[in-house]
mmCIF file of C-alpha atoms in Angstrom:
data_model
loop_
_atom_site.group_PDB
_atom_site.id
_atom_site.type_symbol
_atom_site.label_atom_id
_atom_site.label_comp_id
_atom_site.label_asym_id
_atom_site.label_seq_id
_atom_site.Cartn_x
_atom_site.Cartn_y
_atom_site.Cartn_z
ATOM 1 C CA MET M 16 0.000 0.000 0.000
ATOM 2 C CA PRO M 17 1.878 3.083 -1.186
ATOM 3 C CA GLY M 18 2.252 6.027 1.142
ATOM 4 C CA VAL M 19 1.662 4.125 4.370
ATOM 5 C CA ASP M 20 4.658 3.975 6.694
ATOM 6 C CA ILE M 21 3.957 0.837 8.710
ATOM 7 C CA GLN M 22 6.941 1.306 10.998
ATOM 8 C CA GLN M 23 5.854 4.841 11.850
ATOM 9 C CA ILE M 24 2.355 3.556 12.686
ATOM 10 C CA ILE M 25 3.945 1.065 15.106
ATOM 11 C CA PHE M 26 6.090 3.813 16.631
ATOM 12 C CA ASP M 27 2.987 6.005 17.096
ATOM 13 C CA ALA M 28 1.149 3.102 18.726
ATOM 14 C CA LEU M 29 4.094 2.562 21.092
ATOM 15 C CA GLU M 30 3.981 6.264 21.981
ATOM 16 C CA LEU M 31 0.351 5.708 23.006
ATOM 17 C CA THR M 32 1.472 2.770 25.150
ATOM 18 C CA ASN M 33 4.035 5.031 26.797
ATOM 19 C CA HIS M 34 1.296 7.556 27.643
ATOM 20 C CA ALA M 35 -0.282 4.927 29.883
ATOM 21 C CA ARG M 36 3.042 4.054 31.556
ATOM 22 C CA GLU M 37 4.825 5.636 34.460
ATOM 23 C CA ASP M 38 7.950 7.696 33.718
ATOM 24 C CA HIS M 39 10.382 5.018 34.866
ATOM 25 C CA ARG M 40 8.724 2.377 32.628
ATOM 26 C CA GLN M 41 8.887 4.228 29.319
ATOM 27 C CA ILE M 42 9.619 2.052 26.306
ATOM 28 C CA VAL M 43 12.662 3.041 24.252
ATOM 29 C CA ILE M 44 11.221 3.052 20.762
ATOM 30 C CA SER M 45 13.371 1.917 17.848
ATOM 31 C CA GLU M 46 13.362 -0.524 14.963
ATOM 32 C CA SER M 47 14.962 -3.161 17.192
ATOM 33 C CA THR M 48 12.629 -2.758 20.184
ATOM 34 C CA LEU M 49 11.637 -6.209 21.436
ATOM 35 C CA LEU M 50 7.887 -6.169 21.922
ATOM 36 C CA PHE M 51 6.530 -9.463 23.235
ATOM 37 C CA GLY M 52 7.945 -12.766 24.425
ATOM 38 C CA ASN M 53 11.484 -13.232 25.747
ATOM 39 C CA ASP M 54 12.863 -9.834 26.826
ATOM 40 C CA GLY M 55 9.793 -8.143 25.313
ATOM 41 C CA VAL M 56 8.677 -4.870 26.884
ATOM 42 C CA LEU M 57 4.912 -5.420 26.618
ATOM 43 C CA ASP M 58 2.615 -7.465 28.829
ATOM 44 C CA SER M 59 -0.260 -9.291 27.148
ATOM 45 C CA MET M 60 -2.830 -6.497 27.543
ATOM 46 C CA GLU M 61 -0.357 -3.896 26.340
ATOM 47 C CA LEU M 62 0.155 -6.038 23.236
ATOM 48 C CA VAL M 63 -3.629 -6.107 22.737
ATOM 49 C CA GLY M 64 -3.713 -2.323 23.111
ATOM 50 C CA LEU M 65 -0.859 -1.934 20.650
ATOM 51 C CA LEU M 66 -2.602 -4.125 18.057
ATOM 52 C CA ILE M 67 -5.877 -2.190 18.494
ATOM 53 C CA SER M 68 -4.008 1.088 17.970
ATOM 54 C CA ILE M 69 -2.276 -0.230 14.861
ATOM 55 C CA GLU M 70 -5.481 -1.687 13.385
ATOM 56 C CA GLU M 71 -7.214 1.605 14.080
ATOM 57 C CA ALA M 72 -4.459 3.635 12.387
ATOM 58 C CA LEU M 73 -4.569 1.319 9.364
ATOM 59 C CA LEU M 74 -8.365 1.651 9.186
ATOM 60 C CA ASP M 75 -7.883 5.416 9.165
ATOM 61 C CA GLU M 76 -5.804 4.819 6.016
ATOM 62 C CA GLY M 77 -8.561 2.649 4.545
ATOM 63 C CA ILE M 78 -6.741 -0.625 5.222
ATOM 64 C CA GLU M 79 -8.606 -3.353 7.085
ATOM 65 C CA VAL M 80 -6.453 -6.105 8.554
ATOM 66 C CA THR M 81 -6.891 -8.317 11.592
ATOM 67 C CA LEU M 82 -3.544 -8.737 13.308
ATOM 68 C CA SER M 83 -4.447 -11.127 16.096
ATOM 69 C CA ASP M 84 -6.215 -13.893 14.169
ATOM 70 C CA GLU M 85 -5.332 -17.576 13.864
ATOM 71 C CA ARG M 86 -2.824 -16.751 11.171
ATOM 72 C CA ALA M 87 -0.728 -14.727 13.602
ATOM 73 C CA MET M 88 -1.044 -17.344 16.321
ATOM 74 C CA SER M 89 -0.105 -20.212 13.996
ATOM 75 C CA GLN M 90 3.226 -18.706 12.880
ATOM 76 C CA SER M 91 6.169 -20.815 14.043
ATOM 77 C CA LYS M 92 7.804 -17.604 15.248
ATOM 78 C CA SER M 93 5.509 -15.002 16.747
ATOM 79 C CA PRO M 94 5.154 -11.929 14.527
ATOM 80 C CA PHE M 95 4.884 -9.843 17.698
ATOM 81 C CA ARG M 96 8.517 -10.363 18.810
ATOM 82 C CA SER M 97 9.873 -7.027 17.668
ATOM 83 C CA VAL M 98 9.088 -3.887 15.727
ATOM 84 C CA THR M 99 10.843 -5.394 12.715
ATOM 85 C CA THR M 100 8.924 -8.699 12.751
ATOM 86 C CA LEU M 101 5.637 -6.880 13.311
ATOM 87 C CA THR M 102 6.347 -4.463 10.461
ATOM 88 C CA ASN M 103 7.015 -7.395 8.132
ATOM 89 C CA TYR M 104 3.927 -9.251 9.333
ATOM 90 C CA ILE M 105 1.658 -6.251 8.784
ATOM 91 C CA GLN M 106 3.132 -5.705 5.327
ATOM 92 C CA ASP M 107 2.496 -9.373 4.468
ATOM 93 C CA SER M 108 -1.052 -9.197 5.879
ATOM 94 C CA ILE M 109 -1.816 -6.190 3.689
ATOM 95 C CA ASN M 110 -0.377 -7.862 0.610
ATOM 96 C CA GLU M 111 -2.043 -11.220 1.267
ATOM 97 C CA PRO M 112 -5.244 -10.631 3.232
ATOM 98 C CA ALA M 113 -6.616 -13.654 5.093
ATOM 99 C CA SER M 114 -9.527 -15.261 3.279
ATOM 100 C CA MET S 11 -15.905 19.665 25.264
ATOM 101 C CA GLY S 12 -17.482 19.068 21.855
ATOM 102 C CA ALA S 13 -20.591 17.052 21.169
ATOM 103 C CA ARG S 14 -20.298 13.436 22.226
ATOM 104 C CA ARG S 15 -20.433 10.813 19.485
ATOM 105 C CA ILE S 16 -22.639 7.958 20.577
ATOM 106 C CA LEU S 17 -23.608 4.748 18.808
ATOM 107 C CA VAL S 18 -26.990 3.327 19.778
ATOM 108 C CA THR S 19 -28.047 -0.074 18.455
ATOM 109 C CA GLY S 20 -31.753 -0.786 18.065
ATOM 110 C CA ALA S 21 -32.338 2.948 17.779
ATOM 111 C CA SER S 22 -35.460 3.128 15.644
ATOM 112 C CA ARG S 23 -38.128 2.265 18.204
ATOM 113 C CA GLY S 24 -38.979 1.598 21.839
ATOM 114 C CA LEU S 25 -36.310 2.256 24.421
ATOM 115 C CA GLY S 26 -33.588 2.784 21.820
ATOM 116 C CA ARG S 27 -35.641 5.507 20.193
ATOM 117 C CA ALA S 28 -36.267 7.213 23.538
ATOM 118 C CA ILE S 29 -32.562 7.066 24.405
ATOM 119 C CA THR S 30 -31.626 8.416 20.973
ATOM 120 C CA GLU S 31 -34.067 11.328 21.190
ATOM 121 C CA HIS S 32 -32.826 12.149 24.690
ATOM 122 C CA LEU S 33 -29.175 12.206 23.593
ATOM 123 C CA LEU S 34 -29.985 14.333 20.543
ATOM 124 C CA ALA S 35 -31.843 16.791 22.788
ATOM 125 C CA LYS S 36 -28.699 17.037 24.913
ATOM 126 C CA GLY S 37 -26.657 17.987 21.850
ATOM 127 C CA ASP S 38 -24.957 14.645 21.208
ATOM 128 C CA VAL S 39 -24.284 13.248 17.754
ATOM 129 C CA VAL S 40 -25.999 9.873 17.512
ATOM 130 C CA TYR S 41 -25.200 7.063 15.101
ATOM 131 C CA GLY S 42 -28.199 4.787 15.306
ATOM 132 C CA CYS S 43 -28.871 1.455 13.739
ATOM 133 C CA SER S 44 -31.738 -0.945 13.353
ATOM 134 C CA ARG S 45 -32.829 -3.612 10.879
ATOM 135 C CA GLY S 46 -34.851 -1.165 8.843
ATOM 136 C CA GLN S 47 -34.957 2.535 8.210
ATOM 137 C CA SER S 48 -35.748 5.156 10.813
ATOM 138 C CA ASP S 49 -38.232 7.976 10.477
ATOM 139 C CA LEU S 50 -36.214 10.034 12.947
ATOM 140 C CA SER S 51 -34.980 13.172 11.267
ATOM 141 C CA HIS S 52 -32.431 15.325 13.059
ATOM 142 C CA GLU S 53 -29.296 17.106 11.882
ATOM 143 C CA ASN S 54 -27.187 15.163 14.413
ATOM 144 C CA TYR S 55 -28.755 11.761 13.734
ATOM 145 C CA HIS S 56 -27.188 9.295 11.312
ATOM 146 C CA HIS S 57 -29.025 6.056 10.667
ATOM 147 C CA PHE S 58 -27.657 2.750 9.426
ATOM 148 C CA SER S 59 -29.606 -0.379 8.513
ATOM 149 C CA VAL S 60 -27.953 -3.344 10.206
ATOM 150 C CA ASP S 61 -28.886 -6.868 11.192
ATOM 151 C CA ILE S 62 -27.287 -7.065 14.646
ATOM 152 C CA GLY S 63 -27.726 -10.857 14.554
ATOM 153 C CA SER S 64 -25.379 -11.137 11.568
ATOM 154 C CA ASP S 65 -21.608 -10.859 11.874
ATOM 155 C CA GLU S 66 -21.298 -9.926 8.205
ATOM 156 C CA SER S 67 -23.854 -7.153 8.561
ATOM 157 C CA ILE S 68 -22.051 -5.758 11.624
ATOM 158 C CA LYS S 69 -18.729 -5.852 9.770
ATOM 159 C CA THR S 70 -20.206 -3.899 6.856
ATOM 160 C CA PHE S 71 -21.875 -1.483 9.271
ATOM 161 C CA PHE S 72 -18.648 -0.572 11.048
ATOM 162 C CA PHE S 73 -16.942 -0.082 7.698
ATOM 163 C CA GLU S 74 -19.684 2.419 6.789
ATOM 164 C CA LEU S 75 -19.671 3.981 10.265
ATOM 165 C CA ARG S 76 -15.977 4.795 9.851
ATOM 166 C CA ARG S 77 -16.831 6.985 6.898
ATOM 167 C CA ALA S 78 -19.033 9.036 9.235
ATOM 168 C CA THR S 79 -16.767 9.109 12.290
ATOM 169 C CA ARG S 80 -13.378 7.825 13.354
ATOM 170 C CA SER S 81 -14.047 8.051 17.067
ATOM 171 C CA LEU S 82 -16.836 7.244 19.476
ATOM 172 C CA ASP S 83 -17.451 8.369 23.044
ATOM 173 C CA ALA S 84 -19.988 5.687 23.813
ATOM 174 C CA LEU S 85 -21.561 2.525 22.505
ATOM 175 C CA ILE S 86 -25.014 1.676 23.827
ATOM 176 C CA ASN S 87 -25.765 -1.963 23.023
ATOM 177 C CA ASN S 88 -29.518 -1.599 23.255
ATOM 178 C CA ALA S 89 -30.576 -3.942 20.437
ATOM 179 C CA GLY S 90 -32.053 -7.120 21.794
ATOM 180 C CA ILE S 91 -34.919 -9.547 21.537
ATOM 181 C CA ALA S 92 -36.882 -11.396 24.173
ATOM 182 C CA SER S 93 -38.434 -14.800 23.968
ATOM 183 C CA MET S 94 -40.983 -16.354 26.294
ATOM 184 C CA ASN S 95 -41.459 -20.059 26.156
ATOM 185 C CA ALA S 96 -41.193 -23.057 28.423
ATOM 186 C CA PHE S 97 -37.647 -24.391 28.265
ATOM 187 C CA ALA S 98 -38.829 -27.814 27.039
ATOM 188 C CA LEU S 99 -40.639 -26.220 24.099
ATOM 189 C CA THR S 100 -38.018 -23.720 22.958
ATOM 190 C CA PRO S 101 -36.798 -24.581 19.448
ATOM 191 C CA PRO S 102 -33.109 -24.321 18.493
ATOM 192 C CA ALA S 103 -33.935 -21.561 15.998
ATOM 193 C CA THR S 104 -35.179 -19.343 18.845
ATOM 194 C CA TYR S 105 -32.084 -20.058 20.898
ATOM 195 C CA GLN S 106 -29.876 -19.169 17.925
ATOM 196 C CA GLN S 107 -31.723 -15.966 17.133
ATOM 197 C CA VAL S 108 -31.755 -14.749 20.750
ATOM 198 C CA PHE S 109 -28.060 -15.493 21.252
ATOM 199 C CA ASN S 110 -27.079 -14.056 17.866
ATOM 200 C CA ILE S 111 -28.694 -10.713 18.603
ATOM 201 C CA ASN S 112 -28.276 -10.395 22.367
ATOM 202 C CA VAL S 113 -24.863 -11.973 22.881
ATOM 203 C CA GLN S 114 -23.031 -12.057 19.558
ATOM 204 C CA GLY S 115 -24.344 -8.597 18.645
ATOM 205 C CA THR S 116 -23.122 -7.110 21.930
ATOM 206 C CA TYR S 117 -19.788 -8.917 21.613
ATOM 207 C CA LEU S 118 -19.109 -7.894 18.027
ATOM 208 C CA CYS S 119 -20.246 -4.273 18.323
ATOM 209 C CA SER S 120 -18.158 -3.864 21.472
ATOM 210 C CA GLN S 121 -15.127 -5.462 19.843
ATOM 211 C CA LYS S 122 -15.405 -3.407 16.656
ATOM 212 C CA ALA S 123 -15.916 -0.187 18.642
ATOM 213 C CA LEU S 124 -12.922 -0.610 20.980
ATOM 214 C CA GLY S 125 -10.449 1.226 18.780
ATOM 215 C CA MET S 126 -12.866 4.101 18.187
ATOM 216 C CA LEU S 127 -13.770 4.335 21.887
ATOM 217 C CA ARG S 128 -10.117 4.414 22.843
ATOM 218 C CA LYS S 129 -9.836 7.790 21.133
ATOM 219 C CA SER S 130 -12.295 9.261 23.648
ATOM 220 C CA ASP S 131 -11.293 10.684 27.029
ATOM 221 C CA HIS S 132 -14.329 8.985 28.563
ATOM 222 C CA GLY S 133 -15.015 5.864 26.475
ATOM 223 C CA ARG S 134 -18.168 4.018 27.508
ATOM 224 C CA ILE S 135 -19.819 0.714 26.680
ATOM 225 C CA ILE S 136 -23.308 0.339 28.100
ATOM 226 C CA ASN S 137 -24.948 -3.054 27.783
ATOM 227 C CA PHE S 138 -28.491 -4.192 28.435
ATOM 228 C CA THR S 139 -29.463 -7.025 30.709
ATOM 229 C CA THR S 140 -32.774 -7.724 32.449
ATOM 230 C CA VAL S 141 -34.229 -8.369 35.874
ATOM 231 C CA ALA S 142 -35.123 -11.809 34.483
ATOM 232 C CA VAL S 143 -31.505 -12.773 35.305
ATOM 233 C CA PRO S 144 -31.536 -12.224 39.102
ATOM 234 C CA LEU S 145 -35.216 -13.232 39.341
ATOM 235 C CA GLN S 146 -34.528 -16.401 37.309
ATOM 236 C CA LEU S 147 -37.907 -16.077 35.676
ATOM 237 C CA GLU S 148 -39.723 -19.189 34.552
ATOM 238 C CA GLY S 149 -40.498 -19.109 30.846
ATOM 239 C CA GLU S 150 -37.513 -16.936 30.021
ATOM 240 C CA SER S 151 -34.695 -19.485 30.153
ATOM 241 C CA ILE S 152 -33.056 -18.651 26.830
ATOM 242 C CA TYR S 153 -33.595 -14.899 27.095
ATOM 243 C CA ALA S 154 -32.289 -14.783 30.685
ATOM 244 C CA ALA S 155 -29.357 -17.049 29.785
ATOM 245 C CA SER S 156 -28.405 -14.726 26.926
ATOM 246 C CA LYS S 157 -28.482 -11.741 29.263
ATOM 247 C CA SER S 158 -26.411 -13.640 31.842
ATOM 248 C CA ALA S 159 -23.824 -13.935 29.101
ATOM 249 C CA VAL S 160 -24.079 -10.195 28.471
ATOM 250 C CA GLU S 161 -23.496 -9.524 32.179
ATOM 251 C CA THR S 162 -20.373 -11.668 32.175
ATOM 252 C CA LEU S 163 -19.138 -10.004 28.989
ATOM 253 C CA THR S 164 -19.703 -6.646 30.677
ATOM 254 C CA LYS S 165 -17.596 -7.562 33.696
ATOM 255 C CA VAL S 166 -14.734 -9.086 31.715
ATOM 256 C CA ILE S 167 -14.613 -6.241 29.171
ATOM 257 C CA ALA S 168 -14.517 -3.839 32.144
ATOM 258 C CA LYS S 169 -11.470 -5.619 33.543
ATOM 259 C CA GLU S 170 -9.621 -5.942 30.240
ATOM 260 C CA TYR S 171 -10.148 -2.376 29.033
ATOM 261 C CA GLY S 172 -10.250 -0.351 32.230
ATOM 262 C CA ASN S 173 -6.671 0.731 31.620
ATOM 263 C CA PHE S 174 -7.633 1.857 28.123
ATOM 264 C CA GLY S 175 -9.951 4.478 29.635
ATOM 265 C CA ILE S 176 -13.061 2.570 28.590
ATOM 266 C CA THR S 177 -15.705 1.687 31.150
ATOM 267 C CA CYS S 178 -18.232 -1.075 30.566
ATOM 268 C CA ASN S 179 -21.426 -1.309 32.582
ATOM 269 C CA ALA S 180 -24.895 -2.766 32.219
ATOM 270 C CA ILE S 181 -28.402 -1.735 33.072
ATOM 271 C CA GLY S 182 -31.147 -4.227 33.837
ATOM 272 C CA PRO S 183 -34.529 -2.627 33.346
ATOM 273 C CA SER S 184 -37.605 -3.952 35.099
ATOM 274 C CA PRO S 185 -40.696 -4.200 32.856
ATOM 275 C CA ILE S 186 -41.311 -1.140 30.697
ATOM 276 C CA ASP S 187 -44.175 -0.737 28.291
ATOM 277 C CA THR S 188 -42.233 -1.239 25.042
ATOM 278 C CA SER S 189 -42.525 -3.581 22.069
ATOM 279 C CA LEU S 190 -40.143 -6.003 23.805
ATOM 280 C CA ILE S 191 -42.914 -7.181 26.156
ATOM 281 C CA LYS S 192 -45.927 -6.675 23.899
ATOM 282 C CA GLY S 193 -46.469 -10.438 23.663
ATOM 283 C CA VAL S 194 -46.396 -10.986 27.430
ATOM 284 C CA PRO S 195 -49.776 -11.287 29.207
ATOM 285 C CA ALA S 196 -50.601 -8.354 31.530
ATOM 286 C CA SER S 197 -51.078 -10.736 34.475
ATOM 287 C CA LYS S 198 -47.552 -12.055 34.008
ATOM 288 C CA ILE S 199 -46.130 -8.535 33.970
ATOM 289 C CA GLN S 200 -48.037 -7.645 37.141
ATOM 290 C CA GLU S 201 -46.749 -10.788 38.841
ATOM 291 C CA LEU S 202 -43.230 -9.719 37.995
ATOM 292 C CA VAL S 203 -43.748 -6.127 39.127
ATOM 293 C CA GLN S 204 -44.966 -7.427 42.507
ATOM 294 C CA ARG S 205 -41.537 -9.039 43.037
ATOM 295 C CA GLN S 206 -39.810 -5.662 42.830
ATOM 296 C CA ALA S 207 -39.009 -3.449 45.834
ATOM 297 C CA ILE S 208 -40.814 -0.627 44.036
ATOM 298 C CA LYS S 209 -43.961 -2.223 42.680
ATOM 299 C CA LYS S 210 -44.656 -0.315 39.495
ATOM 300 C CA MET S 211 -43.706 -0.338 35.837
ATOM 301 C CA ALA S 212 -40.522 1.469 34.894
ATOM 302 C CA THR S 213 -40.445 4.225 32.297
ATOM 303 C CA PRO S 214 -37.885 4.962 29.577
ATOM 304 C CA GLY S 215 -36.884 7.929 31.761
ATOM 305 C CA ASP S 216 -35.759 5.539 34.515
ATOM 306 C CA VAL S 217 -33.410 3.835 32.061
ATOM 307 C CA ILE S 218 -32.195 7.128 30.618
ATOM 308 C CA ASN S 219 -31.332 8.304 34.137
ATOM 309 C CA VAL S 220 -28.927 5.364 34.535
ATOM 310 C CA ILE S 221 -27.497 5.883 31.060
ATOM 311 C CA ASP S 222 -26.813 9.550 31.862
ATOM 312 C CA PHE S 223 -25.070 8.399 35.047
ATOM 313 C CA TYR S 224 -22.849 5.911 33.216
ATOM 314 C CA LEU S 225 -22.056 8.445 30.478
ATOM 315 C CA GLN S 226 -21.097 11.398 32.629
ATOM 316 C CA PRO S 227 -17.333 12.106 32.940
ATOM 317 C CA GLY S 228 -17.634 11.783 36.714
ATOM 318 C CA SER S 229 -18.350 8.081 36.223
ATOM 319 C CA ASP S 230 -14.823 7.339 34.959
ATOM 320 C CA PHE S 231 -14.319 5.117 38.015
ATOM 321 C CA ILE S 232 -17.565 3.170 37.619
ATOM 322 C CA THR S 233 -17.058 -0.019 35.617
ATOM 323 C CA GLY S 234 -18.078 -3.658 35.556
ATOM 324 C CA GLN S 235 -21.357 -2.830 37.288
ATOM 325 C CA VAL S 236 -24.848 -4.155 36.662
ATOM 326 C CA LEU S 237 -27.636 -1.900 37.877
ATOM 327 C CA TYR S 238 -31.173 -3.277 38.056
ATOM 328 C CA LEU S 239 -34.207 -1.036 38.208
ATOM 329 C CA GLY S 240 -37.114 -1.332 40.625
ATOM 330 C CA GLY S 241 -35.066 -2.531 43.564
ATOM 331 C CA VAL S 242 -34.397 -5.974 42.108
ATOM 332 C CA SER S 243 -31.116 -7.464 43.245
#
């Protein structure tokens, strides 16, 4: 989808997560930020919140994808591990929407 | 604070219509839906035809709703159907229809609205239950069971999304003279009213009073609650 910066959408969603966090628990946001799983910075509900924010931002761009469906859960490696893996997963989901 | 943006399901008649007209009178923008059209005409009212019992219809509806607004301050899951029948005689089709509209409709509308509600400073989900749940009314097994599910949904949604600034509460009206109970014999309604602490029929205004309470910014700390009318507990 031309013109949509997926990584920036993830960064914006992480900024929203930071708004709900105390000062000493702020997430350092970068391409290599580990999101969920081993050494990940998000708990399960923060991941849910992040995915809602991202889906919402994509809908604002006219793109409808579901990020937390069976397809995400069935991946051998979770697409939610890091900003990079999530960016790639969202890009793939947009290019090949689930049937 | 600008006008609140509120989605009301089942908005074209009965209680939903009364709630919608009340909110419009207060200056809110209301996105209403029902199976058919609405004859309500108001500059701040936007109507959508939706089958709340159908997941596909709800999906299409939210796609269309997004063209009208990207954020919501409240979702009022008013759409619902009742069914009176002895448990032994209730056909599967009735069960399916009641659960599709009352439970699946509440679940899907709430889920689809989460992202839009999160953009509000005072996001609200208000669900509808019934005094038939605590009174465990004979003849209303499927209807009461569906509303029990709505109560549980209400409490779990409240816990999961409290930190997102979204409250989720329910109201359980006692009998009101609306189309929902038009098929129920008057004697049965009176019998039910006599089991209340306050032994009279409720009015739409009694429900609206609770909705105003849940909606007001001062209720940011009220969530996961079920409030029954008439002193039923």
